[in-house]
PDB file of C-alpha atoms in Angstrom:
ATOM      1  CA  MET A 979      16.675 -19.921  30.387  1.00  0.00           C
ATOM      2  CA  ILE A 980      18.030 -18.777  28.104  1.00  0.00           C
ATOM      3  CA  LYS A 981      17.758 -20.233  24.186  1.00  0.00           C
ATOM      4  CA  ILE A 982      13.661 -18.881  25.764  1.00  0.00           C
ATOM      5  CA  ASP A 983      15.542 -15.083  26.203  1.00  0.00           C
ATOM      6  CA  ILE A 984      16.628 -14.943  22.677  1.00  0.00           C
ATOM      7  CA  GLN A 985      14.031 -16.302  21.143  1.00  0.00           C
ATOM      8  CA  ASN A 986      11.693 -13.730  22.643  1.00  0.00           C
ATOM      9  CA  GLU A 987      14.415 -11.142  21.867  1.00  0.00           C
ATOM     10  CA  GLU A 988      14.343 -12.596  17.740  1.00  0.00           C
ATOM     11  CA  LEU A 989      10.269 -12.413  18.305  1.00  0.00           C
ATOM     12  CA  GLU A 990      10.372  -8.506  19.405  1.00  0.00           C
ATOM     13  CA  LYS A 991      13.104  -7.415  17.213  1.00  0.00           C
ATOM     14  CA  GLN A 992      10.241  -9.036  14.386  1.00  0.00           C
ATOM     15  CA  MET A 993       6.741  -7.453  15.637  1.00  0.00           C
ATOM     16  CA  ASN A 994       8.699  -4.033  15.923  1.00  0.00           C
ATOM     17  CA  GLU A 995       9.818  -4.259  13.099  1.00  0.00           C
ATOM     18  CA  ALA A 996       6.929  -5.615  11.323  1.00  0.00           C
ATOM     19  CA  ILE A 997       5.153  -2.126  13.583  1.00  0.00           C
ATOM     20  CA  LYS A 998       7.057  -0.695  11.792  1.00  0.00           C
ATOM     21  CA  LYS A 999       5.449  -1.838   8.376  1.00  0.00           C
ATOM     22  CA  LEU A1000       2.863  -1.171   8.730  1.00  0.00           C
ATOM     23  CA  PRO A1001       1.639   2.441   8.461  1.00  0.00           C
ATOM     24  CA  MET A1002       2.722   2.263   4.847  1.00  0.00           C
ATOM     25  CA  GLU A1003       0.732  -1.289   4.264  1.00  0.00           C
ATOM     26  CA  MET A1004      -1.794   0.999   5.238  1.00  0.00           C
ATOM     27  CA  LYS A1005      -1.504   3.854   3.308  1.00  0.00           C
ATOM     28  CA  LYS A1006      -0.814   1.938   0.206  1.00  0.00           C
ATOM     29  CA  ILE A1007      -4.583   0.101   0.535  1.00  0.00           C
ATOM     30  CA  LYS A1008      -6.404   3.311   0.932  1.00  0.00           C
ATOM     31  CA  LEU A1009      -4.232   4.410  -1.687  1.00  0.00           C
ATOM     32  CA  VAL A1010      -5.573   1.492  -3.569  1.00  0.00           C
ATOM     33  CA  LEU A1011      -9.488   1.295  -2.695  1.00  0.00           C
ATOM     34  CA  TRP A1012      -8.910   5.642  -3.662  1.00  0.00           C
ATOM     35  CA  VAL A1013      -8.061   3.993  -7.181  1.00  0.00           C
ATOM     36  CA  LEU A1014     -10.312   1.894  -7.093  1.00  0.00           C
ATOM     37  CA  LYS A1015     -13.416   4.824  -6.706  1.00  0.00           C
ATOM     38  CA  LYS A1016     -12.297   6.543  -9.469  1.00  0.00           C
ATOM     39  CA  ILE A1017     -12.274   4.219 -11.414  1.00  0.00           C
ATOM     40  CA  ASN A1018     -15.375   3.406 -10.300  1.00  0.00           C
ATOM     41  CA  SER A1019     -15.912   7.246 -11.295  1.00  0.00           C
ATOM     42  CA  VAL A1020     -14.522   7.633 -14.605  1.00  0.00           C
ATOM     43  CA  LYS A1021     -17.014   4.721 -15.871  1.00  0.00           C
ATOM     44  CA  LYS A1022     -19.956   6.624 -14.620  1.00  0.00           C
ATOM     45  CA  SER A1023     -18.310   9.159 -17.203  1.00  0.00           C
ATOM     46  CA  LYS A1024     -16.995   7.518 -20.541  1.00  0.00           C
ATOM     47  CA  LEU A1025     -15.850  11.344 -21.987  1.00  0.00           C
ATOM     48  CA  ASN A1026     -12.684  11.081 -19.636  1.00  0.00           C
ATOM     49  CA  ILE A1027     -12.190   8.044 -20.648  1.00  0.00           C
ATOM     50  CA  LEU A1028      -8.352   9.857 -21.566  1.00  0.00           C
ATOM     51  CA  LYS A1029      -8.331  10.936 -18.482  1.00  0.00           C
ATOM     52  CA  GLY A1030      -8.777   7.976 -16.076  1.00  0.00           C
ATOM     53  CA  ILE A1031      -5.772   6.263 -17.957  1.00  0.00           C
ATOM     54  CA  ILE A1032      -3.857   9.237 -17.816  1.00  0.00           C
ATOM     55  CA  PHE A1033      -4.406   8.785 -13.447  1.00  0.00           C
ATOM     56  CA  ILE A1034      -3.738   5.087 -13.431  1.00  0.00           C
ATOM     57  CA  TYR A1035      -0.276   5.584 -15.152  1.00  0.00           C
ATOM     58  CA  ILE A1036       0.073   8.306 -12.786  1.00  0.00           C
ATOM     59  CA  VAL A1037      -1.150   6.124  -9.421  1.00  0.00           C
ATOM     60  CA  VAL A1038       0.522   3.127 -10.530  1.00  0.00           C
ATOM     61  CA  SER A1039       4.213   4.866 -11.309  1.00  0.00           C
ATOM     62  CA  LEU A1040       3.122   6.051  -7.308  1.00  0.00           C
ATOM     63  CA  PHE A1041       2.582   2.856  -6.704  1.00  0.00           C
ATOM     64  CA  LEU A1042       5.191   1.415  -7.683  1.00  0.00           C
ATOM     65  CA  LEU A1043       7.079   3.917  -6.338  1.00  0.00           C
ATOM     66  CA  LEU A1044       6.588   3.336  -2.784  1.00  0.00           C
ATOM     67  CA  ASN A1045       7.106  -0.486  -3.339  1.00  0.00           C
ATOM     68  CA  LYS A1046      10.713   0.443  -3.077  1.00  0.00           C
TER      69      LYS A1046
END
């Protein structure tokens, strides 16, 4: 019985850690979707290609900061 309780506590710890990380993962997913929408709108107007490249660079930098 003691072994089962220890395993349950370990599982509970892992679940709690996963739940804590979930909102951050959702933010990353939303950020990626938002970036894809922006890239799509940039494709429509070729005059904004330079702006798009700068925008993508900034977003990638932010994304890398979030991953740390």
